[in-house]
Amino acid sequence: METALAGGIVRLIQGLVSAAPTLIVGLFVAAILRYYLGAAGTLRLFGGSSLRSLPQSWRVGMLLPVCSIGVIPIVREMKRMGVRPGAITAFALAAPLFNPLSLLYGLTLSRPMVIVGFAVASLAVVTILGLAWDRMTKWRPNASEEEVQVIGLQRLYCCLVYSIREMAGPTGWLTLLAITGLFLLGGILPHGALQSSVEQMDPMAPITMAGVAVPIYATPMLTMSQLGMMFAHGNSPGAAFCLLLLGTGMNLATLWWVYSSYGSRAALIWFSLLIAVVVGLAYVVDRPLIPVGVEPAGHTHAFDIYTNPLHSGSGNTLREAWDVVEKSVSILVRIGLGILIFLLIAGSLSRAWQKGWSDTAIYASGAASAISEPANSGWNRRVSSRTVGLTSLAGMVAFSVVACYAYYPAPEEVLEELRLSRVEVLSGVSSRDYERALHWIPIVEEWSRKLEVGYAIRHFELRPYQQMQAYLLRKKLELLEHATEHAKESAELGSSAHLDEHKRSADDNPEHDHEHDHASELTELRTQISATSKRLNAAFSQ
Amino acid sequence: MLSVIRSWKIVLLGILCLVYVCGCADERQSLFEHDHELPGHWPRNVADAADKIQQRLEKVRDASRSDSEISQARSELEDLVKWAPEVAADTDLSEEDWNPIYQCCETLRRHLDAGDVAIGAFQEDFQRLIDLLREAITKFDETAIAIQ
């Protein structure tokens, strides 16, 4: 019980920490829709009342860097402004799936066809669901709200107060509900329980994944790295599709929001339809998207992050839990979390002291002062709210593009980072500092993917040889990770159980002892990784 | 109605708590379970890949063999064609020398996946792949000598 609870809390904290950046973006976008674009502008942005609204919402969603928690304040605003329910669904599901960063990352996972296939299939899901949802909710276009022209500091003040009150209000509660799914899974599923549940050619794999994915909250980048692990291990592509659509596209809060906004019957139909379409499409893509030349490993570590991070029976559960939390919180994440906590405290204070706060009153007074203010000439021109709003959104998209180049640096820089992190891995292994090696292995893997994307977005090509060398490096790192874990376990435990197991195996098969000779295995892998790195370096330096 | 809703919520919460306490799957105790098993026909090196492709090709063409043997050989041949670029890339073969192997394997793989033509129809392509692999051995050996 202690391990379950501690593990669940660790997952809860990790979920909150990873949601922080995109939740802030979501609040920002919602404020822009509310105070800059207004109802008419928002309706136009999401395709109005035409059928075009579904693919357009899908497209807008793919451009904005938000996760399934970050979309919560946005869809709340869209609903308030009378956007078509189908378009809301399309946006809510599509926005967390892909963003420019994750889409580029996704292209390195397997054949680019896989991610393109997933994107097309996700469009099919949101279109089918959106059409059905429009019909079900009997939506009719509303007359647009009267737009109030308020500019300047008052509008910025409204944006800030709205964001903090949302954070300390409905959006905050829904965020908590969303990450509760991780808390539940972390407690219910023991450590490593999902490692062999989604094997290639297993007919139950997509359904199993669909069941687990519903309470999951995952950021797009996390899911992309999980898909990477699944493809590297030759797991079921259908299960990967379920994880993407249901794990990243929605969470418990999405479900709750649909229920509270449209009623229990509609929510049940929506959810059933979503599951049916996603699982159906998962079976369609399961065979055709099996990665070429990848031998199934019989397991995956991709879902370890949803199971309990702690081993039962470990001596000091709290200490171990704290170690796990500490390792997963980087400096950037701390900044995001700090901003979120600030918003939360400010929102709570605002809700406590300004109980009757309403932006309508500020708008009314602001409108009068705005109209009476003369527009100055030169650079100080008055522009419409819509222009400012669209410029902000376009700025955010432009920022995403710039962020792509920052997140995926030039190959020369990445190769240097790769070299440094590889030295950490190899010296960790040779000095038997296994913790250090295990800490740096995922970092080297991450840099190898960044190398591919960074090269592709600068040269508009990625040669098969380069892809193959990057794949080989990751494959060997994976083997090294296992060998290091074995060596670490043996070093830590040195238990009679392991020795007995080895002895028994060695008696049964004389070659077995040789196979598990960790030292020679590690040395061999170190040599191979050095050789592959040299080739990788040459391939990307040309 | 309200009491019914309340009661199912309580039951659901109870089940959830019970599952939470008990867990719903087994914990993985040891990472020794996770070894990546290599299939028996995984080639040890480029020369082995060429030999294995040659052997499977002969088996597939051998009319005296049973259907199951031919089917097994065909399946292994498909695997070998998929693995050959990886095995070749894991050597000091240059990119220029690796590319023809990759292209040849991709062409063969596409046909084998589609199953549109009998294996006998790609006789020349298979032979070319075997030749390329055997030729490659000399090339990277030469490279190694040059480095030394």
XYZ file of C-alpha atoms in Angstrom:
690
model
C 0.000 0.000 0.000
C 2.834 2.365 0.924
C 4.606 1.655 -2.381
C 1.363 2.073 -4.351
C 0.597 5.413 -2.720
C 4.146 6.742 -2.980
C 4.388 5.596 -6.611
C 1.038 7.208 -7.435
C 2.121 10.507 -5.871
C 5.392 10.436 -7.819
C 3.449 9.998 -11.071
C 1.059 12.802 -10.027
C 3.959 15.204 -9.468
C 5.650 14.169 -12.717
C 2.382 14.746 -14.600
C 1.914 18.205 -13.106
C 5.493 19.143 -13.859
C 5.277 18.077 -17.498
C 1.905 19.781 -17.992
C 3.125 23.169 -16.720
C 4.601 24.651 -19.942
C 1.751 23.742 -22.272
C -0.883 24.666 -19.690
C 0.601 28.165 -19.586
C 0.471 28.269 -23.414
C -3.148 27.058 -23.283
C -4.141 29.845 -20.875
C -2.380 32.376 -23.098
C -4.194 31.158 -26.229
C -7.555 31.119 -24.424
C -6.988 34.721 -23.295
C -6.173 35.743 -26.878
C -9.354 34.126 -28.148
C -11.418 35.828 -25.468
C -10.005 39.339 -25.510
C -8.470 39.746 -28.952
C -10.153 37.530 -31.506
C -13.574 37.661 -29.894
C -16.419 35.348 -30.825
C -16.560 36.269 -34.512
C -12.804 35.992 -35.009
C -12.635 32.689 -33.133
C -15.484 31.237 -35.188
C -13.703 32.273 -38.357
C -10.390 30.835 -37.129
C -12.026 27.457 -36.594
C -13.842 27.412 -39.931
C -17.212 28.892 -38.907
C -20.244 26.727 -39.450
C -19.089 25.068 -42.650
C -17.847 21.490 -42.985
C -14.397 22.947 -43.529
C -14.322 23.633 -39.768
C -13.264 20.058 -38.970
C -10.031 19.877 -41.001
C -9.339 23.534 -40.216
C -9.602 22.935 -36.452
C -7.371 19.887 -36.871
C -4.841 22.043 -38.722
C -4.952 24.895 -36.180
C -4.579 22.321 -33.414
C -1.467 20.872 -35.014
C 0.186 24.291 -35.138
C -0.320 25.190 -31.476
C 2.106 23.753 -28.922
C -0.392 22.462 -26.362
C -1.036 19.119 -24.686
C -4.338 17.529 -23.640
C -4.291 19.632 -20.451
C -3.294 22.800 -22.315
C -6.355 22.505 -24.570
C -8.734 22.623 -21.587
C -8.933 26.433 -21.216
C -9.070 26.777 -25.019
C -11.978 24.399 -25.534
C -13.821 26.038 -22.640
C -13.536 29.356 -24.475
C -14.497 27.788 -27.801
C -17.631 26.348 -26.234
C -18.527 29.677 -24.641
C -18.177 31.406 -28.002
C -20.459 28.938 -29.740
C -17.902 27.144 -31.910
C -19.263 24.028 -33.603
C -18.993 21.027 -31.213
C -17.434 18.917 -33.962
C -14.754 21.537 -34.457
C -14.148 21.661 -30.693
C -13.721 17.892 -30.647
C -11.417 18.022 -33.669
C -9.289 20.678 -32.033
C -9.310 19.049 -28.583
C -8.103 15.742 -29.979
C -5.724 16.994 -32.670
C -3.935 19.778 -30.795
C -2.246 17.495 -28.251
C -1.303 14.856 -30.822
C 1.148 16.750 -32.913
C 2.923 20.041 -32.741
C 5.823 21.158 -34.920
C 8.394 19.854 -32.410
C 6.820 16.463 -31.886
C 5.982 15.991 -35.556
C 9.620 16.493 -36.544
C 10.725 14.202 -33.740
C 8.206 11.645 -34.936
C 9.742 11.546 -38.384
C 12.881 9.964 -36.919
C 11.013 7.127 -35.264
C 10.531 4.710 -38.069
C 9.710 5.130 -41.709
C 8.350 8.693 -42.149
C 5.327 6.922 -43.600
C 4.380 5.793 -40.095
C 3.967 9.289 -38.708
C 2.302 10.514 -41.902
C -0.035 7.500 -41.631
C -0.773 8.310 -38.000
C -1.477 11.961 -38.874
C -3.873 10.969 -41.682
C -5.586 8.417 -39.435
C -5.975 11.057 -36.709
C -7.641 13.326 -39.282
C -10.026 10.478 -40.082
C -10.819 10.049 -36.381
C -11.545 13.724 -35.735
C -13.616 14.011 -38.914
C -15.789 10.986 -38.158
C -16.153 11.966 -34.525
C -16.767 15.625 -35.337
C -19.497 14.869 -37.869
C -21.238 12.479 -35.496
C -20.861 14.892 -32.628
C -22.384 17.800 -34.570
C -25.365 15.652 -35.430
C -25.729 14.403 -31.876
C -25.600 17.791 -30.190
C -27.990 19.333 -32.752
C -25.794 22.376 -32.983
C -27.080 25.492 -34.740
C -24.952 28.569 -35.478
C -25.545 31.369 -32.962
C -25.649 35.046 -33.660
C -22.201 36.399 -32.817
C -21.730 38.213 -29.567
C -21.404 41.916 -29.766
C -17.695 42.681 -29.826
C -16.456 45.258 -27.416
C -13.464 47.342 -28.421
C -11.148 47.696 -25.483
C -7.478 48.243 -25.900
C -4.291 48.918 -24.039
C -3.366 48.042 -20.494
C -6.932 47.266 -19.460
C -7.079 44.445 -21.958
C -3.746 43.082 -20.806
C -5.034 43.312 -17.236
C -8.144 41.366 -18.257
C -5.943 38.684 -19.883
C -3.838 38.318 -16.754
C -6.757 38.204 -14.327
C -8.616 35.779 -16.577
C -5.578 33.455 -16.742
C -4.909 33.393 -13.032
C -8.586 32.940 -12.159
C -8.884 30.100 -14.659
C -5.812 28.480 -13.138
C -7.251 28.747 -9.653
C -10.695 27.768 -10.922
C -12.163 25.367 -13.471
C -8.971 24.789 -15.485
C -7.013 24.093 -12.296
C -9.550 21.512 -11.145
C -9.642 19.855 -14.544
C -5.827 19.718 -14.569
C -5.899 17.967 -11.229
C -8.457 15.510 -12.561
C -6.326 14.861 -15.656
C -3.225 13.965 -13.690
C -5.269 11.873 -11.254
C -5.266 9.275 -14.034
C -1.502 8.968 -13.645
C -1.891 8.694 -9.881
C -4.360 5.841 -10.311
C -2.243 3.984 -12.871
C 0.918 4.505 -10.827
C -0.775 2.876 -7.856
C -2.666 0.144 -9.652
C 0.040 -1.066 -12.033
C 3.144 -2.460 -10.324
C 6.601 -1.653 -11.612
C 7.121 -2.793 -15.205
C 3.680 -4.413 -15.436
C 3.119 -3.295 -19.043
C 6.441 -4.409 -20.461
C 5.125 -7.262 -22.556
C 1.473 -6.295 -23.052
C 1.676 -4.806 -26.540
C 3.721 -7.174 -28.630
C 3.734 -7.162 -32.397
C 1.133 -9.552 -33.929
C -0.684 -9.794 -30.581
C -4.356 -9.346 -31.523
C -5.169 -7.998 -28.055
C -2.421 -5.358 -28.081
C -4.490 -2.417 -29.454
C -7.376 -3.148 -27.073
C -5.045 -3.483 -24.073
C -3.385 -0.214 -24.986
C -6.756 1.503 -25.461
C -7.773 0.448 -21.944
C -4.592 1.745 -20.374
C -4.399 4.907 -22.484
C -7.706 6.453 -21.388
C -6.558 7.584 -17.920
C -3.089 8.431 -19.223
C -1.945 12.000 -19.527
C 1.075 12.371 -21.826
C 2.695 15.321 -23.539
C 3.225 15.045 -27.329
C 7.010 14.809 -26.955
C 6.745 12.087 -24.337
C 4.438 10.085 -26.567
C 6.768 10.508 -29.520
C 9.686 9.141 -27.509
C 7.448 6.270 -26.379
C 6.472 5.552 -29.957
C 10.194 5.557 -30.723
C 10.813 2.922 -28.076
C 7.844 0.893 -29.305
C 9.125 0.892 -32.876
C 12.677 0.141 -31.742
C 11.364 -2.866 -29.830
C 9.096 -3.982 -32.673
C 5.897 -3.568 -30.626
C 2.413 -3.356 -32.102
C 1.906 -0.257 -34.341
C -1.851 -0.468 -33.628
C -1.164 -0.178 -29.915
C 1.112 2.785 -30.632
C -1.756 4.438 -32.513
C -4.108 3.882 -29.545
C -1.519 5.393 -27.220
C -1.178 8.428 -29.466
C -4.901 9.100 -29.894
C -6.199 8.140 -26.469
C -3.141 8.706 -24.280
C -2.006 11.985 -25.775
C -5.217 13.200 -27.375
C -7.392 12.986 -24.287
C -7.349 12.381 -20.560
C -9.854 12.027 -17.729
C -10.452 15.781 -17.705
C -11.406 15.792 -21.413
C -13.962 13.113 -20.663
C -15.267 15.006 -17.658
C -15.479 18.254 -19.642
C -17.536 16.557 -22.373
C -19.798 15.077 -19.701
C -20.296 18.356 -17.839
C -20.803 20.378 -21.037
C -23.042 18.073 -23.033
C -24.556 15.608 -20.539
C -23.988 11.982 -19.630
C -25.752 10.426 -22.636
C -23.827 12.514 -25.139
C -20.551 11.872 -23.301
C -21.169 8.140 -23.330
C -21.886 8.150 -27.061
C -18.880 10.393 -27.749
C -16.554 8.187 -25.753
C -17.880 4.933 -27.228
C -17.580 6.320 -30.729
C -14.055 7.545 -30.064
C -12.952 4.170 -28.733
C -14.632 2.320 -31.609
C -13.058 4.511 -34.311
C -9.599 4.558 -32.720
C -9.461 0.832 -32.017
C -10.912 0.074 -35.476
C -8.264 2.197 -37.187
C -5.585 0.721 -34.915
C -6.348 -2.718 -36.328
C -6.272 -1.302 -39.867
C -2.765 0.166 -39.429
C -1.403 -2.607 -37.207
C 0.105 -4.821 -39.935
C 0.992 -2.322 -42.694
C 3.019 -0.128 -40.333
C 5.194 -2.856 -38.827
C 8.733 -1.416 -38.998
C 10.988 -3.092 -41.535
C 13.966 -5.113 -40.318
C 13.248 -4.592 -36.606
C 13.307 -7.807 -34.675
C 10.636 -7.835 -31.892
C 12.392 -7.630 -28.531
C 9.516 -9.222 -26.637
C 9.112 -6.271 -24.322
C 9.159 -2.502 -24.131
C 10.095 0.051 -21.506
C 7.887 2.685 -23.136
C 5.120 2.257 -20.571
C 7.246 1.952 -17.469
C 6.457 5.616 -16.957
C 2.792 4.787 -16.317
C 3.441 2.005 -13.860
C 4.658 2.359 -10.319
C 8.200 3.769 -10.393
C 9.081 2.006 -7.141
C 9.858 -1.613 -6.462
C 7.807 -3.117 -3.665
C 9.815 -4.180 -0.675
C 12.543 -1.633 -1.267
C 13.912 -0.409 2.031
C 13.225 3.305 2.037
C 10.172 4.045 -0.097
C 10.039 7.781 0.582
C 13.721 8.277 -0.142
C 13.403 6.297 -3.386
C 10.285 8.277 -4.383
C 12.074 11.568 -3.766
C 15.044 10.407 -5.871
C 12.728 9.594 -8.781
C 11.018 13.005 -8.559
C 14.322 14.838 -8.324
C 15.722 13.083 -11.380
C 12.711 13.974 -13.532
C 12.664 17.696 -12.725
C 15.049 19.679 -14.910
C 15.803 23.375 -14.539
C 13.451 24.344 -17.403
C 10.660 22.313 -15.899
C 11.228 24.036 -12.547
C 10.774 27.418 -14.229
C 7.489 26.274 -15.804
C 6.299 24.888 -12.507
C 7.278 28.128 -10.752
C 5.149 30.170 -13.173
C 2.252 27.773 -12.699
C 2.471 28.042 -8.917
C 2.583 31.838 -9.214
C -0.560 31.801 -11.376
C -2.247 29.488 -8.915
C -1.465 31.630 -5.868
C -2.365 34.868 -7.656
C -5.594 33.303 -8.917
C -6.534 32.067 -5.451
C -5.942 35.532 -4.004
C -7.942 37.131 -6.814
C -10.810 34.715 -6.271
C -10.730 35.377 -2.532
C -10.590 39.187 -2.754
C -12.387 39.943 -6.012
C -15.331 37.621 -5.671
C -17.566 39.572 -8.026
C -14.874 40.251 -10.648
C -16.236 40.361 -14.132
C -14.483 41.424 -17.287
C -17.778 42.697 -18.705
C -17.760 45.687 -16.365
C -14.132 46.479 -17.238
C -14.995 46.085 -20.894
C -17.906 48.482 -20.568
C -15.810 51.165 -18.856
C -12.830 50.407 -21.082
C -14.904 50.723 -24.222
C -15.898 54.288 -23.356
C -12.333 55.352 -22.603
C -10.977 53.559 -25.672
C -13.408 55.289 -27.983
C -12.696 58.687 -26.464
C -8.930 58.244 -26.882
C -7.746 59.648 -30.183
C -5.553 57.429 -32.338
C -2.100 58.847 -32.753
C -0.260 58.992 -35.983
C 2.998 57.309 -36.975
C 3.738 53.961 -35.357
C 1.123 54.469 -32.664
C -1.843 53.360 -34.713
C -5.010 51.797 -33.504
C -5.529 48.365 -34.985
C -8.446 46.027 -34.555
C -8.484 43.409 -31.812
C -8.641 40.736 -34.463
C -5.439 41.959 -36.063
C -3.660 41.946 -32.731
C -5.078 38.522 -31.875
C -4.182 36.937 -35.194
C -0.729 38.504 -35.017
C -0.276 36.964 -31.552
C -1.325 33.531 -32.812
C 0.840 33.857 -35.923
C 3.663 34.954 -33.621
C 3.163 31.825 -31.564
C 3.329 29.649 -34.671
C 6.457 31.542 -35.797
C 7.873 31.033 -32.330
C 7.187 27.286 -32.684
C 9.160 27.246 -35.940
C 12.066 29.121 -34.317
C 11.802 26.773 -31.337
C 12.192 23.833 -33.739
C 15.576 25.159 -34.827
C 16.570 25.871 -31.232
C 15.390 22.487 -29.974
C 17.049 20.678 -32.871
C 20.419 22.454 -33.159
C 22.846 22.310 -36.074
C 24.536 18.906 -36.591
C 27.987 20.225 -35.578
C 26.634 21.279 -32.167
C 24.723 18.050 -31.708
C 27.752 15.952 -32.617
C 29.729 17.733 -29.923
C 26.947 17.160 -27.367
C 26.768 13.550 -28.495
C 30.493 13.163 -27.989
C 30.349 14.590 -24.471
C 27.378 12.516 -23.382
C 28.846 9.377 -24.975
C 32.040 9.892 -22.983
C 29.891 10.010 -19.835
C 28.226 6.724 -20.772
C 31.396 4.900 -21.696
C 33.423 6.154 -18.762
C 30.484 5.319 -16.469
C 30.529 1.764 -17.758
C 34.298 1.351 -17.578
C 34.508 2.800 -14.060
C 31.517 0.679 -12.994
C 29.556 3.796 -12.122
C 26.425 2.214 -13.559
C 24.051 4.891 -12.287
C 25.953 7.479 -14.310
C 25.908 5.318 -17.416
C 22.172 4.647 -17.077
C 21.503 8.343 -16.573
C 23.388 9.318 -19.750
C 22.197 6.563 -22.106
C 18.749 8.144 -22.752
C 20.482 11.487 -23.227
C 22.709 10.057 -25.973
C 19.618 8.486 -27.583
C 17.830 11.823 -27.438
C 20.787 13.609 -29.063
C 20.934 11.016 -31.823
C 17.310 11.803 -32.714
C 17.961 15.527 -32.515
C 20.882 15.007 -34.855
C 18.613 13.477 -37.476
C 15.929 16.172 -37.198
C 18.466 18.995 -36.965
C 20.147 17.781 -40.146
C 16.847 17.241 -41.980
C 15.396 20.695 -41.257
C 18.608 22.382 -42.404
C 19.430 20.281 -45.455
C 15.909 19.144 -46.398
C 17.132 15.576 -46.734
C 18.134 12.673 -44.537
C 20.057 9.933 -46.275
C 19.274 6.250 -45.552
C 22.873 5.700 -44.432
C 22.572 8.474 -41.846
C 19.292 7.047 -40.572
C 20.823 3.596 -40.387
C 23.859 4.756 -38.391
C 21.638 6.653 -35.944
C 19.418 3.582 -35.619
C 22.443 1.335 -35.015
C 23.745 3.640 -32.306
C 20.385 3.587 -30.512
C 20.125 -0.169 -30.874
C 23.541 -0.658 -29.286
C 22.751 1.826 -26.559
C 19.631 -0.167 -25.799
C 21.726 -3.329 -25.500
C 24.228 -1.483 -23.362
C 21.407 -0.267 -21.128
C 20.264 -3.824 -20.536
C 23.788 -5.095 -19.968
C 24.446 -2.227 -17.540
C 21.217 -2.931 -15.682
C 22.242 -6.572 -15.402
C 25.668 -5.623 -14.123
C 24.164 -3.104 -11.685
C 21.673 -5.636 -10.369
C 24.392 -8.193 -9.845
C 26.656 -5.656 -8.183
C 23.886 -4.349 -5.920
C 22.298 -7.568 -4.941
C 25.110 -10.054 -5.207
C 22.336 -12.182 -3.808
C 22.340 -15.906 -3.598
C 19.157 -15.893 -5.667
C 20.973 -14.421 -8.633
C 24.023 -16.541 -8.136
C 21.837 -19.624 -7.891
C 20.002 -18.602 -11.025
C 23.250 -18.143 -12.878
C 24.656 -21.367 -11.554
C 21.545 -23.275 -12.555
C 21.555 -21.716 -15.999
C 25.249 -22.391 -16.358
C 24.708 -26.037 -15.412
C 21.883 -26.361 -17.944
C 23.790 -24.627 -20.678
C 27.540 -24.286 -20.467
C 27.453 -21.320 -22.852
C 24.988 -19.436 -20.673
C 27.598 -18.321 -18.164
C 29.664 -16.917 -20.968
C 26.625 -15.034 -22.294
C 26.106 -13.378 -18.981
C 29.654 -12.454 -18.450
C 28.820 -8.808 -17.924
C 32.322 -7.480 -18.069
C 33.095 -8.879 -21.497
C 29.627 -7.971 -22.776
C 30.062 -4.389 -21.618
C 33.519 -4.138 -23.104
C 32.301 -5.489 -26.424
C 29.395 -3.047 -26.489
C 31.647 -0.123 -25.569
C 33.870 -0.941 -28.537
C 30.903 -1.278 -30.863
C 29.376 2.010 -29.701
C 32.655 3.822 -30.250
C 32.914 2.396 -33.774
C 29.297 3.258 -34.639
C 29.731 6.770 -33.242
C 32.712 7.274 -35.505
C 30.641 6.270 -38.521
C 27.747 8.449 -37.395
C 30.096 11.366 -37.065
C 31.410 10.791 -40.586
C 27.901 10.398 -42.034
C 26.640 13.684 -40.602
C 29.822 15.672 -41.179
C 29.694 15.334 -44.960
C -32.672 8.216 -8.995
C -30.199 10.245 -6.958
C -29.635 7.347 -4.582
C -28.965 4.993 -7.518
C -26.374 7.389 -8.925
C -24.828 7.823 -5.501
C -24.707 4.081 -4.900
C -22.946 3.269 -8.198
C -20.440 5.986 -7.527
C -19.709 4.495 -4.102
C -19.369 1.007 -5.617
C -17.021 2.354 -8.304
C -14.940 4.160 -5.718
C -14.807 0.993 -3.591
C -13.635 -1.108 -6.533
C -11.040 1.503 -7.407
C -9.694 1.568 -3.835
C -9.564 -2.226 -3.759
C -7.705 -2.398 -7.056
C -5.408 0.376 -5.874
C -4.494 -1.535 -2.734
C -4.093 -4.900 -4.443
C -2.719 -3.808 -7.816
C -3.795 -5.554 -10.996
C -0.687 -7.163 -12.428
C 2.592 -8.726 -11.421
C 5.646 -6.660 -10.719
C 8.726 -7.320 -12.814
C 11.358 -8.340 -10.333
C 14.377 -8.799 -12.492
C 15.690 -7.232 -15.656
C 17.247 -10.555 -16.618
C 13.901 -11.280 -18.263
C 14.565 -8.632 -20.854
C 17.351 -9.966 -22.995
C 16.910 -9.183 -26.644
C 16.894 -12.639 -28.201
C 18.496 -12.790 -31.621
C 16.826 -15.126 -34.106
C 18.845 -18.185 -35.114
C 19.282 -16.960 -38.681
C 20.559 -13.497 -37.729
C 23.812 -13.100 -39.744
C 27.014 -12.792 -37.707
C 28.611 -10.560 -40.325
C 28.411 -9.536 -43.984
C 29.968 -12.770 -45.266
C 27.521 -14.781 -43.197
C 24.631 -12.707 -44.582
C 25.720 -13.494 -48.147
C 26.090 -17.213 -47.337
C 22.724 -17.413 -45.585
C 20.927 -15.671 -48.447
C 22.577 -18.068 -50.892
C 21.580 -21.112 -48.800
C 17.947 -19.992 -48.373
C 17.702 -19.182 -52.040
C 18.861 -22.663 -52.936
C 16.381 -24.179 -50.495
C 13.495 -22.196 -51.974
C 14.436 -23.370 -55.475
C 14.888 -26.991 -54.447
C 11.740 -28.769 -55.632
C 12.537 -31.894 -53.582
C 11.960 -30.043 -50.299
C 8.638 -30.059 -48.462
C 6.272 -27.087 -48.541
C 6.960 -26.252 -44.914
C 10.719 -26.200 -45.516
C 10.300 -23.952 -48.534
C 7.965 -21.672 -46.638
C 10.424 -21.466 -43.734
C 13.296 -20.711 -46.114
C 11.250 -18.020 -47.841
C 10.360 -16.397 -44.549
C 14.025 -16.418 -43.473
C 15.051 -15.046 -46.835
C 12.657 -12.128 -46.339
C 14.200 -11.487 -42.923
C 17.724 -11.640 -44.303
C 16.898 -9.141 -47.030
C 15.550 -6.769 -44.352
C 18.586 -7.237 -42.111
C 21.324 -7.107 -44.718
C 21.566 -3.254 -44.876
C 21.900 -3.125 -41.093
C 24.592 -5.783 -41.024
C 26.488 -4.038 -43.833
C 26.146 -0.630 -42.155
C 27.670 -2.063 -38.988
C 31.042 -2.325 -40.686
C 33.575 0.173 -41.995
C 31.980 0.051 -45.422
C 31.727 3.544 -46.892
C 28.377 5.164 -47.600
C 28.994 4.959 -51.361
C 29.551 1.209 -51.141
C 26.655 0.693 -48.746
C 24.065 2.508 -50.870
C 23.847 -0.131 -53.667
C 23.295 -2.866 -51.048
C 20.549 -0.810 -49.449
C 18.875 -0.043 -52.789
C 19.017 -3.676 -53.851
C 17.533 -4.852 -50.548
C 14.771 -2.226 -50.688
C 13.748 -3.335 -54.189
C 13.713 -6.976 -53.159
C 11.875 -6.214 -49.925
C 9.119 -4.338 -51.737
C 8.537 -7.259 -54.101
C 8.695 -9.825 -51.316
C 6.269 -7.839 -49.160
C 3.854 -7.431 -52.039
C 4.251 -11.119 -52.933
C 3.497 -10.139 -56.533
C 6.142 -12.288 -58.213
C 7.657 -15.704 -57.395
C 11.111 -15.667 -55.798
C 12.574 -17.315 -58.879
C 11.763 -14.166 -60.831
C 14.302 -12.149 -58.781
C 17.100 -14.590 -59.298
C 19.340 -11.923 -60.763
C 18.549 -9.407 -58.053
C 19.367 -11.918 -55.329
C 22.578 -12.861 -57.066
C 23.478 -9.185 -57.358
C 22.850 -8.711 -53.642
C 25.042 -11.698 -52.791
C 27.789 -10.346 -55.065
C 27.529 -6.878 -53.534
C 27.818 -8.304 -50.033
C 30.838 -10.442 -50.952
C 32.432 -7.516 -52.723
C 31.824 -5.340 -49.685
C 33.926 -7.603 -47.477
C 37.008 -6.911 -49.559
C 36.292 -3.174 -49.548
C 36.123 -2.642 -45.859
C 38.964 -5.036 -45.255
C 40.994 -2.846 -47.565
C 39.842 0.209 -45.633
C 40.953 -1.375 -42.394
C 44.355 -2.130 -43.888
C 44.610 1.412 -45.177
C 43.866 2.814 -41.708
C 46.487 0.599 -40.142
